[in-house]
Each structure stands twice: as C-alpha cells, then as structure tokens.
Amino acid sequence: MKSGTFRLSRRAMLSAIAGVAAVVSFGFGAPAEAADPLKVSAIYTVPVEQQWVSRIHKALNAAEARGDISYEFSENVANTDYERVMREYAENGSDLIVGEVFGVERAARKVAADYPETAFLMGSSFAPDGENFSVFDNFIHEPSYLVGMAAGKATETNKIGMVGGFAIPEVNRLMHAFMAGAKSVNPDVEFMVTFINSWYDPPKAKEAAFAMIDSGADIMYAERFGVSDAAKERGILAVGNVIDTAADYPGTILGSALWHMEATIDHAIEAVKAGEFKAEDYGKFSYMEYGGGSVVLDPALLPDGTVEEVEAKQAEILDGSFTVDVNDEEPKSSM
C-alpha cells in the first residue's frame, strides 16, 4: 500500500465571464449592466448539506463571492409547495432561478412558461422546454467508472454493496458505470443493490448497508448519506459519491466520484448576463472534459499500481479514446 492521498488531475473549470457589453441583444431578454450582479434564487427539496444539492449551493456561493450574483435560497421545500416558491421568486424579480424538479416537472414547466423573462435552470430527467427552461444533470458516470476500477481492485471478498436513493436515471447511470469499472479489472466481482426510496434518510441507508455487510460485502458504494457510517462502524471500505467525505471517515473512503457544478452555473450566468439565455441541455458541463467531474483516491487503501491504472484510463476518457456508456436502466443485484 502507498501512503498519503492522491488527487487525479482534472481540467480547469470554465473561467467566469470578464465583462458584459451594455448593448441590446436579440437573444433572451436584455443584457444586464456589468456592474449589477444578477439576482439568483435557488429552491431545494432537501437540506443544502445533502450531497447533490451541496454542489449547486457551493457553485452559487462561489459566484456570489466573485460579485457576479446575489444569491438567496430556500431549502427543504416540499414538492407540494415547490410551484408557489418558484412563483414568489419570479414575482420578486429573480433573473435566474435554479433548482431540482424531479418530482414536480409539470408544475415547474408551467411556471417557467408564465414568466418568459425569467431564466430557469433545473435539475431534470427530461428535455429543455419553451424558451427559458434549461435542464442539467449530474453526469458523473466517467469518474464513477474510474472509482469502480479502484473498488474492483480493492475488494477481497469480491462482493460490493450499493445503496441508492431512488432508481431514477440520475442514480442508475452512476451505479452502472461504477459496476462496469469494477468488472473491467475484476470479472469475479458481484454486487448487492438496493434503493431506500428517499433522498435523505441516513438511518435507513445505514441499516441497508449493515444488511449487505452481514452478507459479505467488504466495500460499500455510498450513494446516500449513512452508508459510510455503517462501513466505518464495521471496519470495511466505502466509495463516496458526488462529494469527498474522506476527512469525515478517515481510513474508510477508498475514493470518490466528485461532481462540480461550477461549469454549469457559470455558463448560465454568462448567458443571462449577455442576454442570450435559452432553453438548452446543460448536461455536458458535468463531463470531465468540462471540469464537471473528477476522481479522488486514497492510495493508502488501494493495492499498489491501482492509482496509475485509474489515471491511465482517465487519460483515455479525456482524449476521447475511451467512452463510458450511459445506462439509465435500474441496476440489479448480481448475487
């Protein structure tokens, strides 16, 4: 084993727009004055500490710190209340409204249609809509494949447990990519897969992980909070998802597939400032090519040579010679 922590390199984030000319545009709306920060509002159905939402929150805070935007948000908004909060932000003059509408697609799109001068950027499983409803998603299947390779090398029982929130495309594709990466280096590895049908229920995720560990899993894929706690308590390894929690679980997290929302958020800000915002799919900005995803590994928890093998595959992804498949179907246990 090697000591220390090694972070695989990733391409730099898209730089923030340097300035905006105060001229009339024939695109979406009119360009904002360069000196005036955009008014950006965000609506979250879970706490901002939750993995997925925390990345959006982080990127928006960074944009506010640069002076590009003023930022306000609402968290723990119930689906039944989501439309009302969207309308309130639009009525109060928000230039850009960001959120995740997986459970309220129809209502959210209706709101966007009612406020054509407001830009909407929403996490969604579906296509952009109208003139002002753009969508994004966490396409971090590439780093998920890479950390899967590390897990495939590290397992000793050849049994890996996987606990997810809901079996939706956003989760399914990451699990499939992880499994493919593990299989690519260890054809004998098997998987136990379960979904807790909640985005934020750490105790339930922890209990699901305990059951898999009791069945022989020596590595846990922690798509939800609570799984790494179970791994730590039982003295086995875990794989992080979306954020790096290694500091909270020393000696437990062998690696993580990270999501970076800066490229997505910065593109939207630039478009609104330039008066060119339109309905488009921002999914590509989560790819490693755009700095939207990366991998962090702990060499001390991995067999010798693993980091180098993963880094070589990353280079193939970045130069286009290797493509990680996107599989949105529900993953199944193989044991």
Short mmCIF file of N, CA, C and O in Angstrom, two decimals, residues 83-155:
data_model
loop_
_atom_site.label_atom_id
_atom_site.label_comp_id
_atom_site.label_asym_id
_atom_site.label_seq_id
_atom_site.Cartn_x
_atom_site.Cartn_y
_atom_site.Cartn_z
N GLU A 83 -44.11 24.85 -6.54
CA GLU A 83 -44.61 25.80 -7.53
C GLU A 83 -44.80 27.18 -6.91
O GLU A 83 -44.46 28.21 -7.53
N ARG A 84 -45.34 27.23 -5.70
CA ARG A 84 -45.57 28.52 -5.04
C ARG A 84 -44.25 29.25 -4.83
O ARG A 84 -44.15 30.47 -5.10
N VAL A 85 -43.22 28.54 -4.39
CA VAL A 85 -41.93 29.19 -4.13
C VAL A 85 -41.31 29.67 -5.44
O VAL A 85 -40.74 30.78 -5.49
N MET A 86 -41.45 28.89 -6.50
CA MET A 86 -40.95 29.33 -7.80
C MET A 86 -41.61 30.63 -8.22
O MET A 86 -40.94 31.57 -8.68
N ARG A 87 -42.91 30.70 -8.07
CA ARG A 87 -43.65 31.90 -8.48
C ARG A 87 -43.25 33.11 -7.63
O ARG A 87 -43.14 34.24 -8.14
N GLU A 88 -43.05 32.90 -6.35
CA GLU A 88 -42.67 34.01 -5.49
C GLU A 88 -41.32 34.59 -5.90
O GLU A 88 -41.14 35.82 -5.96
N TYR A 89 -40.36 33.72 -6.19
CA TYR A 89 -39.05 34.21 -6.62
C TYR A 89 -39.16 34.94 -7.96
O TYR A 89 -38.52 35.98 -8.18
N ALA A 90 -39.95 34.40 -8.88
CA ALA A 90 -40.12 35.05 -10.18
C ALA A 90 -40.78 36.42 -10.01
O ALA A 90 -40.37 37.41 -10.64
N GLU A 91 -41.80 36.49 -9.18
CA GLU A 91 -42.50 37.75 -8.94
C GLU A 91 -41.60 38.79 -8.29
O GLU A 91 -41.76 40.00 -8.50
N ASN A 92 -40.63 38.32 -7.50
CA ASN A 92 -39.74 39.23 -6.78
C ASN A 92 -38.54 39.66 -7.63
O ASN A 92 -37.61 40.29 -7.11
N GLY A 93 -38.54 39.30 -8.91
CA GLY A 93 -37.53 39.82 -9.81
C GLY A 93 -36.27 39.02 -9.97
O GLY A 93 -35.24 39.56 -10.42
N SER A 94 -36.30 37.74 -9.65
CA SER A 94 -35.11 36.92 -9.86
C SER A 94 -34.78 36.85 -11.35
O SER A 94 -35.66 36.65 -12.19
N ASP A 95 -33.51 37.04 -11.67
CA ASP A 95 -33.07 36.91 -13.07
C ASP A 95 -32.91 35.44 -13.46
O ASP A 95 -33.17 35.05 -14.60
N LEU A 96 -32.45 34.62 -12.51
CA LEU A 96 -32.19 33.21 -12.74
C LEU A 96 -32.67 32.42 -11.54
O LEU A 96 -32.33 32.74 -10.40
N ILE A 97 -33.47 31.38 -11.79
CA ILE A 97 -33.94 30.50 -10.72
C ILE A 97 -33.39 29.10 -10.98
O ILE A 97 -33.54 28.55 -12.06
N VAL A 98 -32.73 28.56 -9.96
CA VAL A 98 -32.08 27.25 -10.06
C VAL A 98 -32.74 26.29 -9.09
O VAL A 98 -33.20 26.70 -8.01
N GLY A 99 -32.80 25.03 -9.43
CA GLY A 99 -33.38 24.05 -8.52
C GLY A 99 -33.35 22.66 -9.09
O GLY A 99 -32.60 22.35 -10.02
N GLU A 100 -34.19 21.78 -8.52
CA GLU A 100 -34.29 20.39 -8.99
C GLU A 100 -35.77 20.02 -8.94
O GLU A 100 -36.42 20.14 -7.92
N VAL A 101 -36.29 19.60 -10.11
CA VAL A 101 -37.74 19.44 -10.25
C VAL A 101 -38.15 18.02 -10.60
O VAL A 101 -39.17 17.80 -11.25
N PHE A 102 -37.38 17.04 -10.13
CA PHE A 102 -37.65 15.65 -10.50
C PHE A 102 -39.05 15.19 -10.10
O PHE A 102 -39.64 14.35 -10.76
N GLY A 103 -39.59 15.74 -9.02
CA GLY A 103 -40.92 15.33 -8.59
C GLY A 103 -42.02 16.30 -8.97
O GLY A 103 -43.20 16.06 -8.68
N VAL A 104 -41.65 17.41 -9.64
CA VAL A 104 -42.64 18.45 -9.96
C VAL A 104 -42.43 18.99 -11.38
O VAL A 104 -42.56 20.19 -11.62
N GLU A 105 -42.13 18.11 -12.29
CA GLU A 105 -41.79 18.52 -13.66
C GLU A 105 -42.89 19.37 -14.29
O GLU A 105 -42.64 20.46 -14.82
N ARG A 106 -44.11 18.88 -14.27
CA ARG A 106 -45.20 19.55 -14.98
C ARG A 106 -45.46 20.94 -14.40
O ARG A 106 -45.58 21.94 -15.13
N ALA A 107 -45.53 21.03 -13.08
CA ALA A 107 -45.80 22.31 -12.43
C ALA A 107 -44.67 23.31 -12.69
O ALA A 107 -44.92 24.49 -12.96
N ALA A 108 -43.43 22.84 -12.61
CA ALA A 108 -42.28 23.73 -12.79
C ALA A 108 -42.24 24.30 -14.20
O ALA A 108 -41.96 25.49 -14.41
N ARG A 109 -42.55 23.47 -15.18
CA ARG A 109 -42.53 23.94 -16.57
C ARG A 109 -43.66 24.93 -16.84
O ARG A 109 -43.51 25.85 -17.65
N LYS A 110 -44.76 24.76 -16.15
CA LYS A 110 -45.86 25.72 -16.29
C LYS A 110 -45.46 27.08 -15.73
O LYS A 110 -45.75 28.13 -16.32
N VAL A 111 -44.77 27.07 -14.59
CA VAL A 111 -44.31 28.32 -14.01
C VAL A 111 -43.36 29.03 -14.97
O VAL A 111 -43.48 30.25 -15.20
N ALA A 112 -42.42 28.29 -15.55
CA ALA A 112 -41.46 28.90 -16.48
C ALA A 112 -42.18 29.54 -17.66
O ALA A 112 -41.81 30.63 -18.11
N ALA A 113 -43.20 28.87 -18.16
CA ALA A 113 -43.96 29.42 -19.29
C ALA A 113 -44.68 30.70 -18.91
O ALA A 113 -44.87 31.59 -19.74
N ASP A 114 -45.07 30.82 -17.65
CA ASP A 114 -45.79 32.01 -17.18
C ASP A 114 -44.86 33.20 -16.94
O ASP A 114 -45.33 34.33 -16.79
N TYR A 115 -43.54 32.94 -16.87
CA TYR A 115 -42.57 34.00 -16.62
C TYR A 115 -41.47 33.95 -17.67
O TYR A 115 -40.33 33.59 -17.39
N PRO A 116 -41.80 34.32 -18.91
CA PRO A 116 -40.85 34.18 -20.02
C PRO A 116 -39.60 35.04 -19.91
O PRO A 116 -38.60 34.77 -20.57
N GLU A 117 -39.62 36.09 -19.07
CA GLU A 117 -38.44 36.95 -18.92
C GLU A 117 -37.49 36.45 -17.85
O GLU A 117 -36.43 37.04 -17.64
N THR A 118 -37.86 35.37 -17.15
CA THR A 118 -37.01 34.80 -16.12
C THR A 118 -36.32 33.55 -16.66
O THR A 118 -36.93 32.74 -17.36
N ALA A 119 -35.05 33.38 -16.34
CA ALA A 119 -34.29 32.20 -16.75
C ALA A 119 -34.43 31.12 -15.68
O ALA A 119 -34.29 31.39 -14.49
N PHE A 120 -34.70 29.88 -16.11
CA PHE A 120 -34.83 28.76 -15.20
C PHE A 120 -33.79 27.70 -15.58
O PHE A 120 -33.69 27.30 -16.74
N LEU A 121 -33.06 27.22 -14.58
CA LEU A 121 -32.07 26.15 -14.77
C LEU A 121 -32.35 25.09 -13.73
O LEU A 121 -32.09 25.29 -12.54
N MET A 122 -32.91 23.95 -14.17
CA MET A 122 -33.42 22.97 -13.23
C MET A 122 -32.85 21.57 -13.46
O MET A 122 -32.74 21.12 -14.61
N GLY A 123 -32.51 20.90 -12.38
CA GLY A 123 -32.15 19.50 -12.46
C GLY A 123 -33.37 18.72 -12.89
O GLY A 123 -34.44 18.84 -12.28
N SER A 124 -33.24 17.92 -13.96
CA SER A 124 -34.40 17.26 -14.54
C SER A 124 -33.96 16.04 -15.34
O SER A 124 -32.86 16.01 -15.90
N SER A 125 -34.85 15.06 -15.42
CA SER A 125 -34.61 13.88 -16.24
C SER A 125 -35.07 14.08 -17.68
O SER A 125 -34.84 13.21 -18.53
N PHE A 126 -35.72 15.21 -17.94
CA PHE A 126 -36.35 15.42 -19.25
C PHE A 126 -35.68 16.56 -20.01
O PHE A 126 -34.73 17.17 -19.55
N ALA A 127 -36.23 16.86 -21.17
CA ALA A 127 -35.61 17.81 -22.10
C ALA A 127 -35.90 19.26 -21.70
O ALA A 127 -36.81 19.53 -20.91
N PRO A 128 -35.13 20.19 -22.25
CA PRO A 128 -35.44 21.61 -22.06
C PRO A 128 -36.83 21.92 -22.61
O PRO A 128 -37.40 21.13 -23.37
N ASP A 129 -37.36 23.09 -22.24
CA ASP A 129 -38.74 23.39 -22.61
C ASP A 129 -38.90 24.87 -22.92
O ASP A 129 -38.31 25.73 -22.25
N GLY A 130 -39.70 25.16 -23.92
CA GLY A 130 -40.01 26.55 -24.26
C GLY A 130 -38.77 27.34 -24.63
O GLY A 130 -37.86 26.84 -25.28
N GLU A 131 -38.74 28.59 -24.18
CA GLU A 131 -37.61 29.48 -24.49
C GLU A 131 -36.68 29.70 -23.30
O GLU A 131 -35.56 30.17 -23.48
N ASN A 132 -37.12 29.32 -22.09
CA ASN A 132 -36.37 29.75 -20.91
C ASN A 132 -36.20 28.67 -19.84
O ASN A 132 -35.79 28.97 -18.72
N PHE A 133 -36.52 27.42 -20.17
CA PHE A 133 -36.42 26.33 -19.18
C PHE A 133 -35.29 25.39 -19.59
O PHE A 133 -35.46 24.51 -20.42
N SER A 134 -34.11 25.61 -19.01
CA SER A 134 -32.95 24.76 -19.27
C SER A 134 -32.84 23.68 -18.20
O SER A 134 -33.35 23.84 -17.08
N VAL A 135 -32.17 22.60 -18.52
CA VAL A 135 -32.05 21.47 -17.60
C VAL A 135 -30.57 21.09 -17.44
O VAL A 135 -29.75 21.34 -18.31
N PHE A 136 -30.27 20.47 -16.30
CA PHE A 136 -28.94 19.92 -16.06
C PHE A 136 -29.08 18.60 -15.34
O PHE A 136 -30.18 18.22 -14.89
N ASP A 137 -27.99 17.90 -15.21
CA ASP A 137 -28.00 16.62 -14.52
C ASP A 137 -26.58 16.30 -14.08
O ASP A 137 -25.62 16.89 -14.60
N ASN A 138 -26.43 15.38 -13.12
CA ASN A 138 -25.09 15.06 -12.66
C ASN A 138 -24.52 13.88 -13.46
O ASN A 138 -24.48 12.75 -13.01
N PHE A 139 -24.06 14.17 -14.64
CA PHE A 139 -23.44 13.16 -15.49
C PHE A 139 -22.01 12.91 -15.04
O PHE A 139 -21.04 13.31 -15.69
N ILE A 140 -21.85 12.24 -13.89
CA ILE A 140 -20.51 11.89 -13.41
C ILE A 140 -20.28 10.38 -13.55
O ILE A 140 -19.64 9.75 -12.71
N HIS A 141 -20.82 9.83 -14.64
CA HIS A 141 -20.61 8.41 -14.91
C HIS A 141 -19.14 8.12 -15.19
O HIS A 141 -18.67 7.00 -14.91
N GLU A 142 -18.41 9.09 -15.72
CA GLU A 142 -16.98 8.86 -16.02
C GLU A 142 -16.16 8.67 -14.74
O GLU A 142 -15.48 7.65 -14.60
N PRO A 143 -16.20 9.60 -13.79
CA PRO A 143 -15.48 9.33 -12.54
C PRO A 143 -16.04 8.15 -11.76
O PRO A 143 -15.31 7.48 -11.02
N SER A 144 -17.33 7.86 -11.94
CA SER A 144 -17.91 6.68 -11.28
C SER A 144 -17.27 5.40 -11.80
O SER A 144 -16.99 4.46 -11.04
N TYR A 145 -17.04 5.35 -13.11
CA TYR A 145 -16.36 4.20 -13.71
C TYR A 145 -14.95 4.07 -13.13
O TYR A 145 -14.51 2.97 -12.77
N LEU A 146 -14.26 5.19 -13.02
CA LEU A 146 -12.88 5.16 -12.54
C LEU A 146 -12.78 4.70 -11.08
O LEU A 146 -11.92 3.89 -10.74
N VAL A 147 -13.67 5.20 -10.23
CA VAL A 147 -13.62 4.77 -8.84
C VAL A 147 -14.11 3.33 -8.71
O VAL A 147 -13.72 2.60 -7.79
N GLY A 148 -14.94 2.89 -9.67
CA GLY A 148 -15.33 1.48 -9.71
C GLY A 148 -14.13 0.59 -9.97
O GLY A 148 -14.00 -0.51 -9.39
N MET A 149 -13.23 1.05 -10.84
CA MET A 149 -12.00 0.29 -11.08
C MET A 149 -11.21 0.12 -9.78
O MET A 149 -10.72 -0.97 -9.46
N ALA A 150 -11.10 1.20 -9.00
CA ALA A 150 -10.38 1.14 -7.73
C ALA A 150 -11.03 0.15 -6.77
O ALA A 150 -10.35 -0.63 -6.10
N ALA A 151 -12.36 0.18 -6.72
CA ALA A 151 -13.08 -0.74 -5.82
C ALA A 151 -12.89 -2.19 -6.27
O ALA A 151 -12.74 -3.09 -5.43
N GLY A 152 -12.92 -2.42 -7.57
CA GLY A 152 -12.72 -3.77 -8.09
C GLY A 152 -11.36 -4.33 -7.73
O GLY A 152 -11.21 -5.53 -7.51
N LYS A 153 -10.39 -3.45 -7.68
CA LYS A 153 -9.04 -3.87 -7.29
C LYS A 153 -8.93 -4.12 -5.79
O LYS A 153 -8.16 -4.98 -5.35
N ALA A 154 -9.69 -3.36 -5.01
CA ALA A 154 -9.52 -3.39 -3.55
C ALA A 154 -10.32 -4.48 -2.86
O ALA A 154 -9.95 -4.92 -1.76
N THR A 155 -11.43 -4.94 -3.46
CA THR A 155 -12.27 -5.92 -2.77
C THR A 155 -11.54 -7.25 -2.58
O THR A 155 -10.82 -7.72 -3.48
#
